[in-house]
Amino acid sequence: MGSLCGKSERSPIRVMVLGTSGCGKSTFLKQMKILYKDGFEEFEYENFKRVIIKNLSSGLRELLKIIDEEDLEHLEMDDAIEFYTKKPISELTDEAVDYINRLWSSDCVKDNFYRMQYQLHFPSLGYYIENLERIVAEDYVPTEMDILRSRQATIGKATIEFIHNKYPWEIIDVGGQAVERLKWPEIMEGSLAVVFFVSLVDFNTYSGMFS
């Protein structure tokens, strides 16, 4: 009978990572993959490119919606604002990039972002905009930091398996959205340990998790 990862006959140490959406579980799995699985495969880099573009678009849309309407009117950038609040963006065209640069050049937009950064769903928006020139390049390949800062909801479960100190590990990340939490008890069966993640910026946020 084949062994896990082809390297060990021992039963895997099965660990579940749990927590509400956005607490850092998926980031932890990415870090484990970088440390113990030699990073990401080519198809994963392509997927992360799409995720990063979506994070940019969704993050900017979210930010514009929380800025006071009167302040937005003073920007005199109705075309750029409408571009990012009326429709999702799937690619960074020259027009899309120009609008990002124009909006980010405004102190109003920047100040609101840094004031509300950790209350936003996409707190890495500023990082991606500061690295926009690199991200829009034709030969762009996401760096490890780009990937670690990206955000994508976990649907169902994501698993990573690796060998460390001759022991096989199986780390399971289960979605943290309310509907995904219903699956936790079933998936938890057979786990040796559970690590519960909590975001440090959620200390004053009500999630309704235990309602």
Coordinates of N, CA and C in Angstrom, one line a residue:
M1 N 0.8 -1.2 0.0 CA 0.0 0.0 0.0 C 0.9 1.2 0.0
G2 N 0.5 2.2 -0.8 CA 1.4 3.4 -1.0 C 1.2 4.3 0.3
S3 N 2.3 5.0 0.6 CA 2.3 5.9 1.8 C 1.9 7.3 1.4
L4 N 1.5 8.1 2.3 CA 1.2 9.5 2.1 C 2.4 10.2 1.5
C5 N 2.2 10.9 0.4 CA 3.3 11.6 -0.3 C 4.5 10.7 -0.7
G6 N 4.3 9.4 -0.6 CA 5.3 8.4 -1.0 C 6.5 8.4 -0.1
K7 N 6.4 8.9 1.1 CA 7.6 9.0 1.9 C 7.5 8.4 3.3
S8 N 6.2 8.1 3.8 CA 6.1 7.7 5.1 C 4.9 6.7 5.3
E9 N 5.1 5.7 6.1 CA 4.1 4.7 6.4 C 3.2 5.1 7.6
R10 N 3.6 6.1 8.3 CA 2.9 6.6 9.5 C 1.6 7.2 9.1
S11 N 0.6 7.1 10.0 CA -0.6 7.8 9.8 C -0.4 9.3 9.9
P12 N -1.1 10.1 9.0 CA -0.8 11.5 9.0 C -1.3 12.2 10.3
I13 N -0.6 13.2 10.7 CA -1.1 14.1 11.8 C -2.1 15.1 11.2
R14 N -3.4 14.8 11.5 CA -4.5 15.6 10.9 C -4.8 16.8 11.8
V15 N -4.7 18.0 11.2 CA -4.9 19.2 12.0 C -5.9 20.0 11.2
M16 N -7.0 20.5 11.9 CA -8.0 21.4 11.3 C -7.7 22.8 11.7
V17 N -7.8 23.7 10.8 CA -7.7 25.2 11.1 C -9.1 25.8 10.9
L18 N -9.6 26.4 11.9 CA -10.9 26.9 11.9 C -10.9 28.4 12.3
G19 N -12.0 29.1 11.9 CA -12.1 30.5 12.3 C -13.1 31.2 11.3
T20 N -13.5 32.4 11.6 CA -14.4 33.1 10.8 C -13.7 33.6 9.5
S21 N -14.5 34.0 8.5 CA -14.0 34.4 7.3 C -13.0 35.6 7.5
G22 N -11.8 35.5 6.8 CA -10.9 36.6 6.8 C -10.0 36.6 8.0
C23 N -9.9 35.5 8.8 CA -9.1 35.5 10.0 C -7.6 35.1 9.7
G24 N -7.4 34.6 8.5 CA -6.0 34.2 8.2 C -5.7 32.7 8.0
K25 N -6.7 31.9 8.0 CA -6.5 30.5 7.9 C -5.9 30.1 6.5
S26 N -6.4 30.7 5.5 CA -5.9 30.4 4.1 C -4.5 30.9 4.0
T27 N -4.2 32.0 4.6 CA -2.8 32.6 4.5 C -1.9 31.6 5.2
F28 N -2.3 31.0 6.3 CA -1.5 30.1 7.0 C -1.2 28.9 6.1
L29 N -2.2 28.4 5.4 CA -1.9 27.2 4.5 C -1.0 27.6 3.4
K30 N -1.1 28.8 2.9 CA -0.1 29.3 1.9 C 1.3 29.3 2.4
Q31 N 1.4 29.7 3.7 CA 2.7 29.8 4.3 C 3.3 28.4 4.5
M32 N 2.4 27.4 4.8 CA 2.9 26.0 5.0 C 3.3 25.5 3.6
K33 N 2.6 25.9 2.6 CA 3.0 25.4 1.2 C 4.4 26.0 0.8
I34 N 4.6 27.2 1.1 CA 5.9 27.8 0.8 C 7.0 27.2 1.6
L35 N 6.8 26.9 2.9 CA 7.8 26.4 3.7 C 8.1 24.9 3.5
Y36 N 7.0 24.1 3.2 CA 7.2 22.6 3.2 C 6.8 22.0 1.9
K37 N 6.4 22.7 0.9 CA 6.0 22.1 -0.4 C 6.7 22.8 -1.5
D38 N 7.7 23.5 -1.3 CA 8.5 24.2 -2.4 C 7.6 25.2 -3.2
G39 N 6.7 25.8 -2.5 CA 5.9 26.9 -3.2 C 4.7 26.4 -4.0
F40 N 4.4 27.1 -5.1 CA 3.2 26.9 -5.9 C 3.5 26.4 -7.3
E41 N 2.5 25.8 -7.8 CA 2.7 25.3 -9.2 C 2.2 26.3 -10.2
E42 N 2.6 26.1 -11.5 CA 2.4 27.2 -12.5 C 0.9 27.5 -12.6
F43 N 0.0 26.6 -12.5 CA -1.4 26.9 -12.7 C -1.9 27.7 -11.5
E44 N -1.3 27.5 -10.3 CA -1.7 28.3 -9.1 C -1.3 29.8 -9.3
Y45 N -0.1 30.0 -9.9 CA 0.3 31.4 -10.1 C -0.7 32.1 -11.1
E46 N -1.2 31.4 -12.1 CA -2.2 32.0 -13.0 C -3.4 32.3 -12.3
N47 N -3.9 31.4 -11.4 CA -5.1 31.6 -10.6 C -4.9 32.8 -9.7
F48 N -3.7 32.9 -9.0 CA -3.5 34.0 -8.1 C -3.5 35.4 -8.9
K49 N -3.0 35.4 -10.1 CA -3.1 36.6 -10.9 C -4.5 37.1 -11.0
R50 N -5.4 36.2 -11.3 CA -6.8 36.6 -11.4 C -7.4 37.0 -10.1
V51 N -7.0 36.3 -9.0 CA -7.5 36.7 -7.7 C -7.0 38.1 -7.3
I52 N -5.7 38.4 -7.6 CA -5.2 39.7 -7.3 C -5.9 40.8 -8.0
I53 N -6.2 40.6 -9.3 CA -6.9 41.6 -10.1 C -8.3 41.8 -9.5
K54 N -8.9 40.7 -9.1 CA -10.3 40.8 -8.5 C -10.2 41.6 -7.2
N55 N -9.1 41.3 -6.4 CA -8.9 42.0 -5.1 C -8.8 43.5 -5.3
L56 N -8.0 43.9 -6.4 CA -7.9 45.3 -6.7 C -9.2 45.9 -7.0
S57 N -9.9 45.3 -7.9 CA -11.2 45.8 -8.3 C -12.2 45.9 -7.2
S58 N -12.4 44.8 -6.5 CA -13.4 44.7 -5.4 C -13.0 45.6 -4.2
G59 N -11.7 45.7 -3.9 CA -11.2 46.6 -2.9 C -11.5 48.0 -3.1
L60 N -11.2 48.4 -4.4 CA -11.4 49.8 -4.7 C -12.9 50.2 -4.7
R61 N -13.7 49.2 -5.2 CA -15.2 49.4 -5.2 C -15.7 49.6 -3.7
E62 N -15.2 48.7 -2.8 CA -15.6 48.8 -1.4 C -15.2 50.1 -0.8
L63 N -14.0 50.5 -1.1 CA -13.5 51.8 -0.6 C -14.3 53.0 -1.0
L64 N -14.6 53.0 -2.3 CA -15.3 54.2 -2.8 C -16.7 54.2 -2.2
K65 N -17.3 53.1 -1.9 CA -18.7 53.1 -1.3 C -18.7 53.6 0.1
I66 N -17.6 53.6 0.8 CA -17.6 54.0 2.2 C -17.2 55.5 2.4
I67 N -16.7 56.0 1.3 CA -16.3 57.4 1.3 C -17.5 58.3 1.2
D68 N -17.5 59.4 2.0 CA -18.7 60.3 2.0 C -19.0 60.8 0.6
E69 N -20.3 60.7 0.3 CA -20.7 61.1 -1.1 C -20.3 62.5 -1.4
E70 N -20.3 63.4 -0.5 CA -19.9 64.8 -0.8 C -18.4 64.9 -1.1
D71 N -17.6 64.1 -0.4 CA -16.2 64.1 -0.7 C -15.9 63.6 -2.1
L72 N -16.7 62.6 -2.5 CA -16.5 62.0 -3.8 C -16.8 63.0 -4.9
E73 N -17.9 63.8 -4.6 CA -18.3 64.8 -5.6 C -17.1 65.9 -5.8
H74 N -16.4 66.2 -4.7 CA -15.3 67.1 -4.8 C -14.1 66.6 -5.6
L75 N -14.1 65.3 -5.8 CA -13.0 64.7 -6.5 C -13.0 65.0 -8.0
E76 N -14.3 65.2 -8.5 CA -14.5 65.5 -9.9 C -13.9 64.4 -10.8
M77 N -14.2 63.1 -10.4 CA -13.7 61.9 -11.1 C -14.9 61.0 -11.3
D78 N -16.0 61.5 -11.7 CA -17.2 60.7 -11.9 C -17.0 59.5 -12.8
D79 N -16.3 59.7 -13.8 CA -16.1 58.6 -14.8 C -15.3 57.4 -14.1
A80 N -14.3 57.8 -13.3 CA -13.5 56.7 -12.6 C -14.3 56.1 -11.5
I81 N -15.0 56.9 -10.8 CA -15.9 56.3 -9.7 C -16.9 55.4 -10.2
E82 N -17.6 55.8 -11.3 CA -18.6 55.0 -11.9 C -18.0 53.7 -12.5
F83 N -16.8 53.8 -13.0 CA -16.2 52.6 -13.6 C -16.0 51.5 -12.6
Y84 N -15.6 51.9 -11.4 CA -15.3 50.9 -10.3 C -16.5 50.6 -9.4
T85 N -17.6 51.3 -9.5 CA -18.7 51.0 -8.6 C -19.9 50.4 -9.3
K86 N -19.9 50.4 -10.6 CA -21.0 49.9 -11.4 C -20.8 48.5 -11.9
K87 N -19.6 48.1 -12.1 CA -19.4 46.7 -12.7 C -18.1 46.1 -12.2
P88 N -18.1 44.8 -12.1 CA -16.8 44.1 -11.7 C -15.8 44.2 -12.8
I89 N -14.5 44.2 -12.5 CA -13.4 44.3 -13.4 C -12.7 43.0 -13.4
S90 N -12.5 42.4 -14.6 CA -11.9 41.1 -14.7 C -10.5 41.2 -15.3
E91 N -10.1 42.3 -15.9 CA -8.8 42.5 -16.4 C -8.4 44.0 -16.2
L92 N -7.1 44.2 -16.1 CA -6.6 45.6 -15.9 C -6.2 46.2 -17.3
T93 N -7.2 46.7 -17.9 CA -7.0 47.4 -19.2 C -6.3 48.8 -18.9
D94 N -5.8 49.4 -20.0 CA -5.2 50.7 -19.8 C -6.1 51.7 -19.2
E95 N -7.4 51.6 -19.5 CA -8.4 52.5 -18.9 C -8.5 52.2 -17.5
A96 N -8.6 51.0 -17.1 CA -8.8 50.6 -15.7 C -7.6 51.1 -14.8
V97 N -6.4 50.9 -15.4 CA -5.1 51.3 -14.7 C -5.1 52.8 -14.5
D98 N -5.5 53.5 -15.6 CA -5.5 55.0 -15.5 C -6.5 55.5 -14.4
Y99 N -7.6 54.9 -14.3 CA -8.6 55.3 -13.3 C -8.1 55.0 -11.9
I100 N -7.4 53.8 -11.7 CA -6.8 53.5 -10.4 C -5.8 54.6 -10.0
N101 N -4.9 55.0 -11.0 CA -3.9 55.9 -10.7 C -4.5 57.3 -10.3
R102 N -5.5 57.7 -11.1 CA -6.2 59.0 -10.8 C -6.8 59.0 -9.4
L103 N -7.5 57.9 -9.1 CA -8.2 57.9 -7.8 C -7.2 57.8 -6.7
W104 N -6.1 57.1 -6.8 CA -5.1 56.9 -5.8 C -4.3 58.2 -5.6
S105 N -4.3 59.0 -6.6 CA -3.5 60.3 -6.5 C -4.3 61.3 -5.6
S106 N -5.5 61.0 -5.2 CA -6.3 61.8 -4.4 C -6.0 61.6 -2.9
D107 N -5.8 62.6 -2.2 CA -5.5 62.5 -0.7 C -6.8 62.0 0.0
C108 N -7.9 62.3 -0.5 CA -9.2 61.9 0.0 C -9.3 60.4 0.0
V109 N -9.0 59.8 -1.2 CA -9.1 58.3 -1.3 C -8.1 57.7 -0.4
K110 N -6.8 58.1 -0.5 CA -5.8 57.5 0.3 C -6.0 57.6 1.8
D111 N -6.4 58.8 2.2 CA -6.7 59.0 3.7 C -7.8 58.1 4.2
N112 N -8.8 58.0 3.4 CA -9.9 57.1 3.8 C -9.5 55.6 3.9
F113 N -8.6 55.3 2.9 CA -8.2 53.9 2.9 C -7.3 53.6 4.2
Y114 N -6.4 54.4 4.5 CA -5.5 54.1 5.6 C -6.2 54.3 6.9
R115 N -7.3 55.1 7.0 CA -8.1 55.2 8.2 C -8.9 54.0 8.4
M116 N -9.4 53.4 7.3 CA -10.4 52.3 7.4 C -9.7 50.9 7.0
Q117 N -8.4 50.9 6.7 CA -7.8 49.8 6.1 C -8.2 48.4 6.7
Y118 N -8.1 48.3 8.0 CA -8.3 47.0 8.6 C -9.8 46.7 9.0
Q119 N -10.6 47.6 8.5 CA -12.1 47.3 8.6 C -12.6 46.9 7.2
L120 N -11.7 46.9 6.2 CA -12.1 46.6 4.8 C -11.9 45.1 4.6
H121 N -12.7 44.5 3.7 CA -12.5 43.1 3.3 C -11.2 42.9 2.6
F122 N -10.6 44.0 2.0 CA -9.4 43.9 1.2 C -8.4 44.9 1.7
P123 N -7.8 44.6 2.9 CA -6.8 45.6 3.5 C -5.5 45.7 2.7
S124 N -5.3 44.8 1.7 CA -4.0 44.8 0.9 C -4.2 45.7 -0.3
L125 N -5.3 46.4 -0.5 CA -5.6 47.2 -1.6 C -4.4 48.2 -1.9
G126 N -4.0 48.9 -0.8 CA -2.9 49.9 -0.9 C -1.6 49.2 -1.4
Y127 N -1.3 48.0 -0.9 CA -0.1 47.3 -1.3 C -0.1 47.0 -2.8
Y128 N -1.3 46.6 -3.3 CA -1.4 46.2 -4.7 C -1.3 47.5 -5.6
I129 N -1.9 48.6 -5.2 CA -1.9 49.8 -6.0 C -0.5 50.3 -6.0
E130 N 0.2 50.3 -4.9 CA 1.6 50.7 -4.9 C 2.5 49.9 -5.8
N131 N 2.1 48.6 -6.1 CA 2.9 47.7 -6.9 C 2.2 47.5 -8.3
L132 N 1.3 48.5 -8.7 CA 0.5 48.4 -9.9 C 1.3 48.2 -11.1
E133 N 2.4 49.0 -11.2 CA 3.2 49.0 -12.4 C 3.8 47.6 -12.7
R134 N 4.2 46.9 -11.6 CA 4.7 45.6 -11.7 C 3.6 44.5 -12.1
I135 N 2.4 44.8 -11.4 CA 1.3 43.8 -11.6 C 0.7 43.8 -13.0
V136 N 0.7 45.0 -13.7 CA 0.1 45.1 -15.0 C 1.1 44.7 -16.1
A137 N 2.4 44.4 -15.8 CA 3.3 44.0 -16.8 C 2.9 42.7 -17.4
E138 N 3.2 42.6 -18.7 CA 2.8 41.4 -19.5 C 3.4 40.1 -18.9
D139 N 4.7 40.2 -18.4 CA 5.4 39.0 -17.8 C 5.2 38.9 -16.3
Y140 N 4.2 39.5 -15.8 CA 4.0 39.5 -14.3 C 3.7 38.1 -13.8
V141 N 4.5 37.8 -12.8 CA 4.3 36.5 -12.0 C 4.2 36.9 -10.6
P142 N 3.1 36.6 -9.9 CA 3.0 37.0 -8.5 C 4.1 36.5 -7.6
T143 N 4.6 37.4 -6.7 CA 5.6 37.1 -5.8 C 4.9 36.3 -4.6
E144 N 5.7 35.7 -3.7 CA 5.1 35.1 -2.6 C 4.4 36.1 -1.7
M145 N 4.9 37.3 -1.6 CA 4.2 38.3 -0.8 C 2.8 38.7 -1.5
D146 N 2.8 38.8 -2.8 CA 1.6 39.1 -3.5 C 0.6 38.1 -3.2
I147 N 1.0 36.8 -3.2 CA 0.1 35.7 -3.0 C -0.4 35.7 -1.5
L148 N 0.5 35.9 -0.6 CA 0.1 35.9 0.8 C -0.9 37.0 1.1
R149 N -0.8 38.1 0.4 CA -1.7 39.2 0.7 C -3.0 39.1 0.0
S150 N -3.1 38.1 -1.0 CA -4.4 38.0 -1.7 C -5.4 37.4 -0.9
R151 N -6.7 37.6 -1.2 CA -7.8 37.1 -0.4 C -8.8 36.4 -1.4
Q152 N -9.1 35.2 -1.0 CA -10.1 34.4 -1.8 C -10.9 33.5 -0.8
A153 N -12.2 33.5 -0.8 CA -13.0 32.7 0.1 C -12.7 31.2 -0.1
T154 N -12.6 30.5 1.0 CA -12.5 29.0 0.9 C -13.9 28.4 0.9
I155 N -14.2 27.7 -0.2 CA -15.5 27.0 -0.3 C -15.2 25.5 0.0
G156 N -16.0 25.0 0.9 CA -15.7 23.6 1.3 C -14.5 23.5 2.1
K157 N -13.5 22.7 1.6 CA -12.2 22.6 2.4 C -11.0 22.6 1.5
A158 N -9.9 23.0 2.0 CA -8.6 23.0 1.3 C -7.7 22.2 2.1
T159 N -6.9 21.3 1.5 CA -6.0 20.5 2.3 C -4.6 20.6 1.7
I160 N -3.6 20.5 2.6 CA -2.2 20.5 2.2 C -1.6 19.3 3.0
E161 N -0.8 18.5 2.3 CA -0.1 17.4 2.9 C 1.4 17.6 2.7
F162 N 2.2 17.3 3.7 CA 3.6 17.4 3.6 C 4.3 16.5 4.7
I163 N 5.6 16.3 4.5 CA 6.4 15.6 5.5 C 7.3 16.5 6.2
H164 N 7.3 16.5 7.6 CA 8.2 17.3 8.4 C 8.7 16.5 9.5
N165 N 10.1 16.4 9.6 CA 10.7 15.6 10.6 C 10.2 14.2 10.6
K166 N 10.1 13.7 9.4 CA 9.7 12.3 9.1 C 8.2 12.0 9.4
Y167 N 7.5 13.0 9.8 CA 6.1 12.8 10.1 C 5.2 13.4 9.0
P168 N 4.2 12.6 8.6 CA 3.3 13.2 7.6 C 2.2 14.0 8.2
W169 N 2.0 15.2 7.7 CA 1.0 16.2 8.2 C -0.1 16.4 7.2
E170 N -1.3 16.5 7.7 CA -2.4 16.9 6.8 C -3.1 18.1 7.5
I171 N -3.0 19.2 6.9 CA -3.6 20.5 7.4 C -4.9 20.8 6.6
I172 N -6.0 20.9 7.2 CA -7.2 21.1 6.6 C -7.8 22.5 6.9
D173 N -8.1 23.3 5.9 CA -8.7 24.6 6.1 C -10.1 24.5 5.6
V174 N -11.1 24.8 6.5 CA -12.5 24.8 6.2 C -13.0 26.2 6.1
G175 N -13.9 26.5 5.1 CA -14.4 27.8 4.9 C -15.0 28.4 6.2
G176 N -14.8 29.7 6.4 CA -15.2 30.4 7.6 C -16.6 31.1 7.5
Q177 N -17.2 31.2 6.3 CA -18.4 31.8 6.1 C -19.5 31.1 6.9
A178 N -20.6 31.7 7.3 CA -21.6 31.1 8.1 C -22.1 29.8 7.6
V179 N -22.4 29.7 6.3 CA -22.9 28.5 5.7 C -21.9 27.4 5.7
E180 N -20.6 27.7 5.6 CA -19.5 26.7 5.6 C -19.3 26.2 7.0
R181 N -19.6 26.9 8.1 CA -19.4 26.5 9.5 C -20.2 25.2 9.8
L182 N -21.3 25.1 9.1 CA -22.2 23.9 9.3 C -21.5 22.6 9.0
K183 N -20.4 22.7 8.2 CA -19.7 21.5 7.8 C -18.5 21.1 8.8
W184 N -18.2 22.0 9.7 CA -17.1 21.8 10.6 C -17.2 20.5 11.4
P185 N -18.3 20.2 12.1 CA -18.3 19.0 12.9 C -18.0 17.7 12.1
E186 N -18.6 17.6 10.9 CA -18.4 16.4 10.1 C -16.9 16.3 9.7
I187 N -16.3 17.4 9.2 CA -14.9 17.3 8.7 C -13.9 17.2 9.9
M188 N -14.3 17.6 11.1 CA -13.5 17.5 12.2 C -13.2 16.1 12.7
E189 N -14.1 15.2 12.3 CA -13.9 13.8 12.8 C -12.5 13.2 12.3
G190 N -11.8 12.6 13.2 CA -10.5 12.0 12.9 C -9.4 13.0 13.0
S191 N -9.6 14.2 13.4 CA -8.5 15.2 13.5 C -7.9 15.0 14.9
L192 N -6.5 15.2 14.9 CA -5.8 15.1 16.1 C -5.8 16.4 16.9
A193 N -5.9 17.5 16.2 CA -5.9 18.8 16.8 C -6.7 19.8 16.0
V194 N -7.2 20.8 16.6 CA -7.9 21.9 16.0 C -7.2 23.2 16.4
V195 N -6.8 24.0 15.4 CA -6.3 25.4 15.7 C -7.3 26.4 15.2
F196 N -7.7 27.2 16.2 CA -8.7 28.2 15.9 C -8.1 29.6 15.7
F197 N -8.3 30.2 14.5 CA -7.7 31.4 14.2 C -8.6 32.6 14.5
V198 N -8.1 33.7 15.0 CA -8.9 34.9 15.3 C -8.1 36.1 14.8
S199 N -8.8 36.9 14.0 CA -8.1 38.1 13.5 C -8.0 39.1 14.6
L200 N -6.8 39.7 14.7 CA -6.6 40.7 15.7 C -7.3 42.0 15.5
V201 N -7.8 42.2 14.3 CA -8.6 43.5 14.0 C -10.1 43.3 14.2
D202 N -10.5 42.1 14.6 CA -11.9 41.8 14.8 C -12.4 41.9 16.2
F203 N -11.5 42.5 17.1 CA -11.9 42.5 18.5 C -13.2 43.3 18.7
N204 N -13.6 44.2 17.9 CA -14.8 45.0 18.1 C -15.8 44.8 16.9
T205 N -15.7 43.6 16.3 CA -16.6 43.3 15.2 C -17.5 42.1 15.6
Y206 N -18.8 42.3 15.3 CA -19.8 41.3 15.6 C -20.0 40.5 14.4
S207 N -19.8 39.2 14.4 CA -19.9 38.3 13.3 C -21.2 37.5 13.3
G208 N -21.8 37.4 14.4 CA -23.0 36.6 14.5 C -22.7 35.1 14.6
M209 N -21.4 34.8 14.8 CA -21.0 33.4 14.7 C -21.7 32.5 15.7
F210 N -21.9 33.0 16.9 CA -22.5 32.2 18.0 C -24.0 32.5 18.2
S211 N -24.6 33.2 17.3 CA -26.0 33.6 17.5 C -26.9 32.4 17.1

